[in-house]
Amino acid sequence: MSGAIRIAVAGYGNLGRGVEAAVARNADMSLVGIYTRRAPQDVVPLHAGTPVFGIDALAGRERDIDVLVLCGGSRDDLPVQGPAFAARFNTVDSFDTHARIPEYFEAVDAQARAGGTLALVACGWDPGLFSINRVFGEALLPEGATYTFWGHGLSQGHSDALRRVPGVAGGVQYTIPSEDAIARVRAGERPELSVRERHVRECHVVLEDGADPEQVRQAIVSMPHYFEPYATTVHFISAEALARDHAAMPHGGFVIRSGNTDADQAQVVEYRLALGSNPQFTASVLVAYARAVHRMRQDGQVGARTVFDVAPGLLSPKSAQALRAELL
Amino acid sequence: MSGAIRIAVAGYGNLGRGVEAAVARNADMSLVGIYTRRAPQDVVPLHAGTPVFGIDALAGRERDIDVLVLCGGSRDDLPVQGPAFAARFNTVDSFDTHARIPEYFEAVDAQARAGGTLALVACGWDPGLFSINRVFGEALLPEGATYTFWGHGLSQGHSDALRRVPGVAGGVQYTIPSEDAIARVRAGERPELSVRERHVRECHVVLEDGADPEQVRQAIVSMPHYFEPYATTVHFISAEALARDHAAMPHGGFVIRSGNTDADQAQVVEYRLALGSNPQFTASVLVAYARAVHRMRQDGQVGARTVFDVAPGLLSPKSAQALRAELL
C-alpha cells in the first residue's frame, strides 16, 4: 500500500507471530518481512504472503523499514539487539525486566541519538499500559495508594519451575489475584498488601508414570520463593487435558489507584485487562506504538522513549480532528 | 514557593473549590488566587489564606499566572470565557458539551495562537480520561466494540427535571449502569446496546405537602426523553434524608473495549472510575493537566490542545528519569 507505515519483525516466536497478525488488522501499515535467526525456510508465517528472511538480511534495509519491532526475549536477546538495532532502525521493544529498564534505556538512547533514530523501549502492558495507569493514578490522586494485581494468567517462569519438580511430566501455573484483596482495595480500604497477599497460585500438573501425587504436591507447595510463600493449589490432569485446555496464554490484571480528594471523599480508579492471549495483546500494543514512533520520528525526534513520552492521539490511525469529533 | 507553578482559578463553584483543594495537595504548585464574578467579599475560600479577587482583576495579571483554570459552566460561561481568556493566559477547561467540542476547539485555538498561549480544552473524565481510554481501545484492538457506561452517579440535568414535576419539593436522580449489560460486555459478548439499555435511573424524591405519591411517580416515570425510555424507580424520602444522605456528588462509570486479536482470542480492557465526589475528582484532573500545560508552553507550544495531545509523563511532578525507575 502506498504511504503505508512499513513494519518489520525481528524474531518470530509467539510475540512475532502476534505482530504479524496485528499489522494485518491495521490498514495504514504493511509488513516488509519477518527477520529470524532460524533458517528462513524453516519458518512458516501466519500469512502465506509474508516474506521471511534471515536476521542478517536486515543489513542495508534501513531505507525500506519505517519501524522494526523487536520480538526477542528480555533476558538474552534485547540487551544486545536493542542498542544494536536502534543504531540503524526506529524500533519498538517489550523489554520487561523492570529493575534493568534505566540502564537499558540509557544504552538504547545513546545508540539511537548517534544513529538519528527513535526507539521506544519497554512497551506492552506491564511495563506499558499498566505503567501509564500508575502515573495517572499518582498524578490525579497524590494522596493515595496504587495496587497492581496480575492474573488470571499463565506465568511462564512459574510453569518452568513446576516442570523441574521430580515426577512432573508437564504442567502450567496460573497466577490468580486474590478476590478478597481486590474487593478490599475496590472498596477504598487501602490495605498494606505484599505481592503474596495479593495473589494465589494454581498448578495443573501431569504426573510421570508411577509418580506419587502427594509427594509431588508437597515438593511443589514447599518450593521456596516460587510457591512456598503463596496459597498454592495443585490439580492433577491428563496429558490430553493439558494439551486441550491449557494451550492458550491468558493473562491480565488490575492497576487500582485509591485516593482521597478530601477527608470524606474517596476516589477509586481501576484499569483492568482480561486477555485471552498475552502475546497477541502485547503484539497489538507494540504495533499501535510503532505508529506513534513513526509519527514522532517524522516530527524530527531522535533517542529513546517510553510510553510515558507518547501522547495518546499518536496511537490512532485517525487524525487529531477526527479524534476530537468522534472520541473526545 | 519559589519555582512553583502559579495557578489561578476563574469561577468559584464546586469545581473551583475542588481546584483550590487540589492545588494544595501538589507541592510543586501555588495558588495565585480565586477570580470570581461575585463580590469578592461574599466568597469564603476553603483555605483562609487564599486571595479572592473580582474577575476583572485578571487584567494585567498575565505575567503572574502560569495557568488559569476555567471553572465556569459549558453552556453559558466557557463559550465566551474560553476564547477570551486563551487570548491572554494559558488555560485548562472542562468544556463538556461533546457535540460542540470541534467548534469550541477552533474558537479557542485561534485566540491562543494569536495570543501565544497554550489552552487545553475539554479536560476532566468524560470528556477526558474516558476519551483517552476510547482512543487506546480502538488503537490497540481495531476489531472490537467500545462501551461507555456512566454511574453510579448523580445526574444534574435529570435531578433538575425531577424537581420541575408538580408535587415534588426536592430530589436527586442517580444514573446507574445496568449490571446485566456490564456482565455481558465484560464476558466479551459484544452486544448491541443503546444508552437506555445500558442504564437505569433511580429517583429520590421529597413530596410537597399533600401531594399524591402515585401521581408524582407516574408523572416522573412517563416523562419523555428523561425517564420514560428507562427503567426508572422512584423512592420517597424526607427532606432530612435528602439533606443528610444525598448531598455528595458521586459519579463515575466504565469504558470497556472488547476486541479480538484472532478468531479465538478475545481481549477485554476496562477502565473504571468510582468517584466519591465528581467535582473534586474533575478538579484533580484539571490540576494535573495544568502541570502539563505549563511544561508544554515552556517547551514553546502554542494553540489549543486536548488530552489526546498530552504525553502521560507530563502529568507527573516526577522527572522522566524517576518515572522510568519507579513506575515503568
mmCIF file with all atom_site columns, C-alpha atoms in Angstrom, chain A residues 138-143 260-262, chain B residues 1 3-12 14-34 46-47 49-51 64-71 92 279-291 294 317:
data_model
loop_
_atom_site.group_PDB
_atom_site.id
_atom_site.type_symbol
_atom_site.label_atom_id
_atom_site.label_alt_id
_atom_site.label_comp_id
_atom_site.label_asym_id
_atom_site.label_entity_id
_atom_site.label_seq_id
_atom_site.pdbx_PDB_ins_code
_atom_site.Cartn_x
_atom_site.Cartn_y
_atom_site.Cartn_z
_atom_site.occupancy
_atom_site.B_iso_or_equiv
_atom_site.pdbx_formal_charge
_atom_site.auth_seq_id
_atom_site.auth_comp_id
_atom_site.auth_asym_id
_atom_site.auth_atom_id
_atom_site.pdbx_PDB_model_num
ATOM 1  C CA . GLU A 1 138 ? -0.336  9.235  41.315 1.00 0.00 ? 138 GLU A CA 1
ATOM 2  C CA . ALA A 1 139 ? -0.728  12.451 39.328 1.00 0.00 ? 139 ALA A CA 1
ATOM 3  C CA . LEU A 1 140 ? -4.517  12.640 39.691 1.00 0.00 ? 140 LEU A CA 1
ATOM 4  C CA . LEU A 1 141 ? -4.723  11.492 43.299 1.00 0.00 ? 141 LEU A CA 1
ATOM 5  C CA . PRO A 1 142 ? -1.485  12.485 45.054 1.00 0.00 ? 142 PRO A CA 1
ATOM 6  C CA . GLU A 1 143 ? -2.870  11.265 48.387 1.00 0.00 ? 143 GLU A CA 1
ATOM 7  C CA . ASN A 1 260 ? -8.805  10.884 48.684 1.00 0.00 ? 260 ASN A CA 1
ATOM 8  C CA . THR A 1 261 ? -9.582  14.401 47.489 1.00 0.00 ? 261 THR A CA 1
ATOM 9  C CA . ASP A 1 262 ? -10.575 15.483 50.986 1.00 0.00 ? 262 ASP A CA 1
ATOM 10 C CA . MET B 1 1   ? 7.139   28.680 46.861 1.00 0.00 ? 1   MET B CA 1
ATOM 11 C CA . GLY B 1 3   ? 9.692   27.985 41.148 1.00 0.00 ? 3   GLY B CA 1
ATOM 12 C CA . ALA B 1 4   ? 6.210   26.638 41.842 1.00 0.00 ? 4   ALA B CA 1
ATOM 13 C CA . ILE B 1 5   ? 3.678   26.553 39.003 1.00 0.00 ? 5   ILE B CA 1
ATOM 14 C CA . ARG B 1 6   ? 1.399   29.523 39.630 1.00 0.00 ? 6   ARG B CA 1
ATOM 15 C CA . ILE B 1 7   ? -2.253  28.524 39.228 1.00 0.00 ? 7   ILE B CA 1
ATOM 16 C CA . ALA B 1 8   ? -5.290  30.805 39.265 1.00 0.00 ? 8   ALA B CA 1
ATOM 17 C CA . VAL B 1 9   ? -8.967  29.822 39.308 1.00 0.00 ? 9   VAL B CA 1
ATOM 18 C CA . ALA B 1 10  ? -11.660 31.616 37.274 1.00 0.00 ? 10  ALA B CA 1
ATOM 19 C CA . GLY B 1 11  ? -15.061 30.817 38.778 1.00 0.00 ? 11  GLY B CA 1
ATOM 20 C CA . TYR B 1 12  ? -15.699 29.530 42.289 1.00 0.00 ? 12  TYR B CA 1
ATOM 21 C CA . ASN B 1 14  ? -17.930 23.224 43.346 1.00 0.00 ? 14  ASN B CA 1
ATOM 22 C CA . LEU B 1 15  ? -15.314 22.800 40.627 1.00 0.00 ? 15  LEU B CA 1
ATOM 23 C CA . GLY B 1 16  ? -13.356 25.913 41.573 1.00 0.00 ? 16  GLY B CA 1
ATOM 24 C CA . ARG B 1 17  ? -13.373 24.824 45.190 1.00 0.00 ? 17  ARG B CA 1
ATOM 25 C CA . GLY B 1 18  ? -12.044 21.438 44.080 1.00 0.00 ? 18  GLY B CA 1
ATOM 26 C CA . VAL B 1 19  ? -9.202  23.140 42.202 1.00 0.00 ? 19  VAL B CA 1
ATOM 27 C CA . GLU B 1 20  ? -8.307  25.147 45.294 1.00 0.00 ? 20  GLU B CA 1
ATOM 28 C CA . ALA B 1 21  ? -8.148  21.899 47.288 1.00 0.00 ? 21  ALA B CA 1
ATOM 29 C CA . ALA B 1 22  ? -6.164  20.025 44.608 1.00 0.00 ? 22  ALA B CA 1
ATOM 30 C CA . VAL B 1 23  ? -3.519  22.735 44.230 1.00 0.00 ? 23  VAL B CA 1
ATOM 31 C CA . ALA B 1 24  ? -2.876  22.481 47.973 1.00 0.00 ? 24  ALA B CA 1
ATOM 32 C CA . ARG B 1 25  ? -2.096  18.774 47.570 1.00 0.00 ? 25  ARG B CA 1
ATOM 33 C CA . ASN B 1 26  ? 0.532   19.352 44.852 1.00 0.00 ? 26  ASN B CA 1
ATOM 34 C CA . ALA B 1 27  ? 3.804   20.598 46.326 1.00 0.00 ? 27  ALA B CA 1
ATOM 35 C CA . ASP B 1 28  ? 5.081   21.985 43.017 1.00 0.00 ? 28  ASP B CA 1
ATOM 36 C CA . MET B 1 29  ? 2.133   24.395 42.662 1.00 0.00 ? 29  MET B CA 1
ATOM 37 C CA . SER B 1 30  ? 0.942   27.586 44.298 1.00 0.00 ? 30  SER B CA 1
ATOM 38 C CA . LEU B 1 31  ? -2.442  29.276 44.084 1.00 0.00 ? 31  LEU B CA 1
ATOM 39 C CA . VAL B 1 32  ? -2.256  32.916 42.957 1.00 0.00 ? 32  VAL B CA 1
ATOM 40 C CA . GLY B 1 33  ? -5.903  33.494 43.653 1.00 0.00 ? 33  GLY B CA 1
ATOM 41 C CA . ILE B 1 34  ? -9.565  32.877 43.010 1.00 0.00 ? 34  ILE B CA 1
ATOM 42 C CA . LEU B 1 46  ? -11.674 26.717 51.511 1.00 0.00 ? 46  LEU B CA 1
ATOM 43 C CA . HIS B 1 47  ? -8.335  27.884 52.924 1.00 0.00 ? 47  HIS B CA 1
ATOM 44 C CA . GLY B 1 49  ? -5.127  32.322 53.130 1.00 0.00 ? 49  GLY B CA 1
ATOM 45 C CA . THR B 1 50  ? -6.389  32.046 49.547 1.00 0.00 ? 50  THR B CA 1
ATOM 46 C CA . PRO B 1 51  ? -6.734  35.518 47.954 1.00 0.00 ? 51  PRO B CA 1
ATOM 47 C CA . ASP B 1 64  ? 1.859   36.394 37.422 1.00 0.00 ? 64  ASP B CA 1
ATOM 48 C CA . ILE B 1 65  ? -0.205  33.384 36.392 1.00 0.00 ? 65  ILE B CA 1
ATOM 49 C CA . ASP B 1 66  ? 1.270   30.339 34.669 1.00 0.00 ? 66  ASP B CA 1
ATOM 50 C CA . VAL B 1 67  ? -2.036  28.544 34.111 1.00 0.00 ? 67  VAL B CA 1
ATOM 51 C CA . LEU B 1 68  ? -5.592  29.819 34.565 1.00 0.00 ? 68  LEU B CA 1
ATOM 52 C CA . VAL B 1 69  ? -8.067  27.021 35.336 1.00 0.00 ? 69  VAL B CA 1
ATOM 53 C CA . LEU B 1 70  ? -11.510 27.903 33.975 1.00 0.00 ? 70  LEU B CA 1
ATOM 54 C CA . CYS B 1 71  ? -14.249 26.630 36.280 1.00 0.00 ? 71  CYS B CA 1
ATOM 55 C CA . VAL B 1 92  ? -7.304  24.467 31.162 1.00 0.00 ? 92  VAL B CA 1
ATOM 56 C CA . PRO B 1 279 ? -16.372 17.927 41.096 1.00 0.00 ? 279 PRO B CA 1
ATOM 57 C CA . GLN B 1 280 ? -13.400 17.178 43.360 1.00 0.00 ? 280 GLN B CA 1
ATOM 58 C CA . PHE B 1 281 ? -12.113 14.471 41.056 1.00 0.00 ? 281 PHE B CA 1
ATOM 59 C CA . THR B 1 282 ? -12.666 16.577 37.930 1.00 0.00 ? 282 THR B CA 1
ATOM 60 C CA . ALA B 1 283 ? -10.741 19.377 39.616 1.00 0.00 ? 283 ALA B CA 1
ATOM 61 C CA . SER B 1 284 ? -7.871  16.981 40.369 1.00 0.00 ? 284 SER B CA 1
ATOM 62 C CA . VAL B 1 285 ? -7.727  16.068 36.685 1.00 0.00 ? 285 VAL B CA 1
ATOM 63 C CA . LEU B 1 286 ? -7.677  19.738 35.646 1.00 0.00 ? 286 LEU B CA 1
ATOM 64 C CA . VAL B 1 287 ? -4.837  20.487 38.051 1.00 0.00 ? 287 VAL B CA 1
ATOM 65 C CA . ALA B 1 288 ? -2.661  17.581 36.851 1.00 0.00 ? 288 ALA B CA 1
ATOM 66 C CA . TYR B 1 289 ? -3.218  18.758 33.267 1.00 0.00 ? 289 TYR B CA 1
ATOM 67 C CA . ALA B 1 290 ? -2.371  22.328 34.282 1.00 0.00 ? 290 ALA B CA 1
ATOM 68 C CA . ARG B 1 291 ? 1.100   20.989 35.117 1.00 0.00 ? 291 ARG B CA 1
ATOM 69 C CA . HIS B 1 294 ? 2.794   24.709 31.853 1.00 0.00 ? 294 HIS B CA 1
ATOM 70 C CA . PRO B 1 317 ? 5.696   16.084 39.168 1.00 0.00 ? 317 PRO B CA 1
#
